[in-house]
Coordinates of C-alpha atoms in Angstrom, one line a residue:
X1 CA 117.6 254.5 91.9
X2 CA 118.3 253.9 88.2
X3 CA 121.1 251.5 88.9
X4 CA 118.9 249.6 91.4
X5 CA 116.1 249.3 88.8
X6 CA 118.6 248.0 86.2
X7 CA 120.0 245.5 88.8
X8 CA 116.5 244.3 89.7
X9 CA 115.6 243.9 86.0
X10 CA 118.8 242.0 85.3
X11 CA 118.4 239.7 88.3
X12 CA 114.8 238.9 87.3
X13 CA 115.7 238.0 83.8
X14 CA 118.8 236.0 84.7
X15 CA 117.0 234.0 87.4
X16 CA 114.1 233.2 85.1
X17 CA 116.3 231.6 82.4
X18 CA 117.6 228.5 84.2
X19 CA 115.0 226.0 83.0
X20 CA 114.5 227.8 79.7
X21 CA 118.2 227.3 79.0
X22 CA 117.9 223.6 79.9
X23 CA 115.0 223.2 77.5
X24 CA 116.9 224.9 74.7
X25 CA 119.6 222.2 75.0
X26 CA 117.2 219.3 74.8
X27 CA 117.3 218.9 71.0
X28 CA 121.1 219.0 70.9
X29 CA 122.4 216.8 73.7
X30 CA 121.3 214.3 76.4
X31 CA 120.4 216.1 79.6
X32 CA 123.4 214.7 81.6
X33 CA 125.8 215.7 78.9
X34 CA 124.4 219.2 78.7
X35 CA 124.7 219.6 82.4
X36 CA 128.3 218.4 82.4
X37 CA 129.5 220.7 79.7
X38 CA 127.6 223.7 81.1
X39 CA 129.2 223.2 84.5
X40 CA 132.6 222.6 82.9
X41 CA 132.5 225.9 81.0
X42 CA 131.5 227.7 84.2
X43 CA 134.3 226.0 86.1
X44 CA 136.9 227.1 83.5
X45 CA 135.7 230.7 83.4
X46 CA 135.6 231.0 87.2
X47 CA 139.0 229.3 87.4
X48 CA 140.5 231.8 84.9
X49 CA 139.1 234.7 87.0
X50 CA 140.5 233.1 90.2
X51 CA 144.0 232.7 88.7
X52 CA 144.0 236.2 87.1
X53 CA 143.1 237.8 90.5
X54 CA 145.4 235.5 92.4
X55 CA 142.6 234.3 94.7
X56 CA 142.7 230.6 93.8
X57 CA 144.3 228.4 96.4
X58 CA 144.2 224.6 96.3
X59 CA 144.9 224.6 100.1
X60 CA 141.2 225.4 100.5
X61 CA 140.2 222.2 98.7
X62 CA 142.7 220.1 100.6
X63 CA 141.4 221.3 103.9
X64 CA 137.8 220.8 103.0
X65 CA 137.9 217.9 100.6
X66 CA 135.0 215.9 102.2
X67 CA 132.8 219.1 102.3
X68 CA 133.3 219.7 98.6
X69 CA 132.7 216.1 97.7
X70 CA 129.5 216.2 99.6
X71 CA 128.0 219.3 98.2
X72 CA 129.4 218.6 94.7
X73 CA 127.5 215.3 94.6
X74 CA 124.3 216.9 95.8
X75 CA 124.5 219.7 93.2
X76 CA 125.5 217.3 90.4
X77 CA 122.5 215.0 91.0
X78 CA 120.2 218.1 91.4
X79 CA 121.4 219.6 88.2
X80 CA 121.1 216.3 86.3
X81 CA 117.5 216.0 87.5
X82 CA 116.6 219.6 86.5
X83 CA 118.0 219.1 83.0
X84 CA 116.1 215.8 82.6
X85 CA 112.8 217.3 84.1
X86 CA 112.4 219.8 81.2
X87 CA 111.9 216.9 78.9
X88 CA 108.7 216.2 80.8
X89 CA 107.3 219.6 81.8
X90 CA 107.6 223.1 80.4
X91 CA 110.3 225.5 81.8
X92 CA 107.7 227.9 83.3
X93 CA 106.1 225.1 85.4
X94 CA 109.5 223.8 86.3
X95 CA 110.5 227.3 87.5
X96 CA 107.4 227.5 89.7
X97 CA 108.1 224.1 91.3
X98 CA 111.8 225.0 91.7
X99 CA 111.0 227.9 94.0
X100 CA 109.7 225.3 96.6
X101 CA 113.3 225.1 97.7
X102 CA 112.3 227.6 100.4
X103 CA 109.9 225.0 101.8
X104 CA 112.6 222.3 101.9
X105 CA 114.9 224.7 103.7
X106 CA 112.2 225.4 106.2
X107 CA 111.9 221.7 106.9
X108 CA 115.7 221.3 107.2
X109 CA 115.8 224.2 109.6
X110 CA 113.0 222.6 111.6
X111 CA 114.5 219.1 111.9
X112 CA 118.2 219.8 111.7
X113 CA 118.5 223.0 113.8
X114 CA 115.4 222.5 115.9
X115 CA 113.9 225.8 114.7
X116 CA 110.3 226.6 115.6
X117 CA 107.7 226.9 112.9
X118 CA 105.6 230.0 113.3
X119 CA 102.0 230.4 112.1
X120 CA 103.0 232.6 109.1
X121 CA 105.6 230.0 108.1
X122 CA 103.2 227.2 108.4
X123 CA 100.5 229.0 106.4
X124 CA 102.9 230.0 103.7
X125 CA 104.4 226.5 103.4
X126 CA 101.0 224.9 103.4
X127 CA 99.8 227.1 100.6
X128 CA 102.9 226.5 98.5
X129 CA 102.6 222.7 99.0
X130 CA 99.0 222.9 98.0
X131 CA 99.9 224.8 94.9
X132 CA 102.4 222.1 94.0
X133 CA 99.6 219.5 94.2
X134 CA 97.4 221.7 92.0
X135 CA 100.1 221.9 89.4
X136 CA 101.1 218.2 89.4
X137 CA 97.6 216.7 89.7
X138 CA 96.9 216.4 86.0
X139 CA 96.3 213.7 83.5
X140 CA 99.4 212.0 82.2
X141 CA 102.4 210.4 83.9
X142 CA 104.9 212.7 82.1
X143 CA 103.8 215.7 84.1
X144 CA 104.1 213.8 87.4
X145 CA 107.5 212.4 86.5
X146 CA 108.8 215.9 85.7
X147 CA 107.3 217.3 88.9
X148 CA 108.9 214.7 91.0
X149 CA 112.3 215.4 89.4
X150 CA 112.2 219.1 90.1
X151 CA 111.0 218.6 93.7
X152 CA 113.8 216.1 94.3
X153 CA 116.3 218.4 92.8
X154 CA 115.2 221.3 94.9
X155 CA 115.5 219.2 98.1
X156 CA 119.0 218.2 97.2
X157 CA 119.9 221.8 96.5
X158 CA 118.4 222.9 99.7
X159 CA 120.4 220.3 101.5
X160 CA 123.6 221.6 99.8
X161 CA 122.6 225.1 101.0
X162 CA 122.3 223.9 104.5
X163 CA 125.7 222.2 104.4
X164 CA 127.2 225.4 102.9
X165 CA 125.8 227.7 105.5
X166 CA 126.9 225.3 108.3
X167 CA 130.4 224.4 107.1
X168 CA 131.5 226.7 104.3
X169 CA 130.1 230.2 105.0
X170 CA 133.5 231.7 105.9
X171 CA 135.4 230.6 102.8
X172 CA 136.6 233.0 100.2
X173 CA 133.8 233.0 97.6
X174 CA 136.0 232.5 94.5
X175 CA 137.7 229.5 96.1
X176 CA 134.4 228.1 97.3
X177 CA 132.6 228.6 94.0
X178 CA 135.4 227.2 91.8
X179 CA 135.9 224.0 93.8
X180 CA 132.2 223.5 94.1
X181 CA 131.9 223.8 90.3
X182 CA 135.0 221.6 89.8
X183 CA 133.7 218.7 92.0
X184 CA 130.2 219.1 90.6
X185 CA 131.6 218.8 87.0
X186 CA 133.5 215.7 88.1
X187 CA 130.4 213.9 89.4
X188 CA 128.4 214.9 86.3
X189 CA 131.2 213.4 84.2
X190 CA 130.8 210.2 86.2
X191 CA 127.1 210.2 85.7
X192 CA 127.3 210.6 81.9
X193 CA 130.0 207.9 81.7
X194 CA 128.1 205.4 83.9
X195 CA 124.9 206.0 82.0
X196 CA 126.6 205.9 78.6
X197 CA 125.1 209.3 77.6
X198 CA 128.4 211.2 77.1
X199 CA 128.3 212.8 73.6
X200 CA 130.7 215.2 71.9
X201 CA 128.7 218.4 71.1
X202 CA 128.2 219.6 67.6
X203 CA 129.4 223.1 66.6
X204 CA 125.8 224.3 67.1
X205 CA 125.5 222.7 70.5
X206 CA 128.8 224.3 71.5
X207 CA 127.3 227.7 70.8
X208 CA 124.4 227.0 73.1
X209 CA 126.7 225.5 75.8
X210 CA 129.0 228.5 75.8
X211 CA 125.9 230.8 76.1
X212 CA 124.4 228.8 78.9
X213 CA 127.6 228.2 80.8
X214 CA 128.5 231.8 80.7
X215 CA 125.1 233.3 81.5
X216 CA 123.5 230.7 83.7
X217 CA 126.6 230.0 85.8
X218 CA 129.3 232.7 85.7
X219 CA 127.2 235.8 85.2
X220 CA 124.2 234.5 87.2
X221 CA 126.2 234.0 90.3
X222 CA 127.9 237.4 89.9
X223 CA 124.6 239.2 89.5
X224 CA 123.1 237.2 92.5
X225 CA 125.8 238.2 95.0
X226 CA 126.0 241.8 93.7
X227 CA 122.2 242.2 94.1
X228 CA 122.3 240.6 97.5
X229 CA 124.8 243.3 98.6
X230 CA 123.0 246.3 97.0
X231 CA 119.3 245.4 97.4
X232 CA 117.4 245.2 100.6
X233 CA 116.2 241.7 101.6
X234 CA 112.5 242.2 100.8
X235 CA 113.2 243.4 97.3
X236 CA 115.7 240.6 96.7
X237 CA 113.2 237.9 97.9
X238 CA 110.3 239.4 95.9
X239 CA 112.3 239.4 92.7
X240 CA 113.5 235.8 93.0
X241 CA 110.0 234.7 94.0
X242 CA 108.4 236.3 91.0
X243 CA 111.0 235.1 88.5
X244 CA 108.8 232.1 87.4
X245 CA 106.3 234.7 86.0
X246 CA 109.0 235.8 83.6
X247 CA 110.0 232.1 82.9
X248 CA 106.4 231.5 81.8
X249 CA 106.6 234.4 79.4
X250 CA 109.9 233.1 78.0
X251 CA 108.3 229.6 77.6
X252 CA 105.4 231.1 75.6
X253 CA 107.7 233.3 73.4
X254 CA 110.5 230.8 72.7
X255 CA 108.7 227.4 72.8
X256 CA 105.1 228.4 72.1
X257 CA 104.0 226.5 75.2
X258 CA 101.1 227.9 77.2
X259 CA 100.4 227.0 80.8
X260 CA 97.0 225.5 81.5
X261 CA 94.5 227.2 83.8
X262 CA 95.2 224.6 86.4
X263 CA 99.0 225.2 86.3
X264 CA 98.4 229.0 86.5
X265 CA 96.2 228.7 89.6
X266 CA 98.6 226.3 91.3
X267 CA 101.5 228.5 90.3
X268 CA 100.0 231.6 91.9
X269 CA 99.2 229.7 95.0
X270 CA 102.9 228.6 95.2
X271 CA 104.1 232.2 94.7
X272 CA 101.6 233.6 97.3
X273 CA 102.7 231.0 99.9
X274 CA 106.4 231.7 99.2
X275 CA 105.9 235.5 99.6
X276 CA 104.5 234.8 103.0
X277 CA 107.5 232.7 103.9
X278 CA 109.8 235.3 102.5
X279 CA 108.2 238.1 104.5
X280 CA 108.6 236.1 107.7
X281 CA 112.3 235.4 106.9
X282 CA 112.9 239.1 106.3
X283 CA 111.3 240.1 109.7
X284 CA 113.3 237.3 111.5
X285 CA 116.6 238.6 110.0
X286 CA 115.7 242.2 110.9
X287 CA 115.1 241.1 114.5
X288 CA 118.7 239.9 114.6
X289 CA 118.0 236.2 114.8
X290 CA 119.9 233.7 112.8
X291 CA 118.6 232.0 109.6
X292 CA 121.0 229.3 108.9
X293 CA 119.0 227.9 106.0
X294 CA 118.5 231.2 104.1
X295 CA 117.8 230.0 100.6
X296 CA 119.6 231.3 97.6
X297 CA 117.8 231.2 94.2
X298 CA 117.5 227.6 93.0
X299 CA 120.1 227.6 90.2
X300 CA 121.7 224.2 90.3
X301 CA 125.2 225.0 89.0

């Protein structure tokens, strides 16, 4: 019980930090450059682990090159949008909007796999979408631009998730994760080069990059998959759905940014809707039915 509580607490904190980390890097580097170096650091760390454990095999990449190019591009653009979005909206609001990836995955399952939408799913999705409109319908173009960026990023990430579930589920995790990171880093490098935003980090920026790359990529994924194995599905879903609440607290403590009443109302509507969706997904899985678009936490690394 003690170990489970520690794992739940760690998962909640780690999952809540993604947009907070992105905002911390804003004063030091352009968003695309930050995303590139964060992913590059994660790639190197996972690669070292793969070599040390003798799990890394380039044959996996050679046999699935188009798959990795596809998901690498999706995650690269998603990550770039997320890092740019926190220049327009606060990390707490971005975290709330980021959880709508579950709604995108429902839509992909509906149109791609011809799954049926039940009443609980429809109700939860409608509430969550309504909450997004409440959050985004505010005076000022900056908020709407940031909202659009996060929603577009979550769609791309959900699409990557669907492709992974359909074509890459049986791969060795270390090989899958390393080559996904490697190709994502490559595309982020292309984005920074084409846009002319590539910048060599200062010593201070390197410190932040090492922290974010290690915690938000390497440790984050390890904690996620460890918790997925040890926690029941309902607890896992609940923790990930509630992580924006912690992200809002981080935003207040670190950046002294307080959410508006409208953002809070919209945020709680989103969370309530996603909890309904999560409860349905749990009951569906427990009944032995497939869920090809089961959504992992939206961490675009």
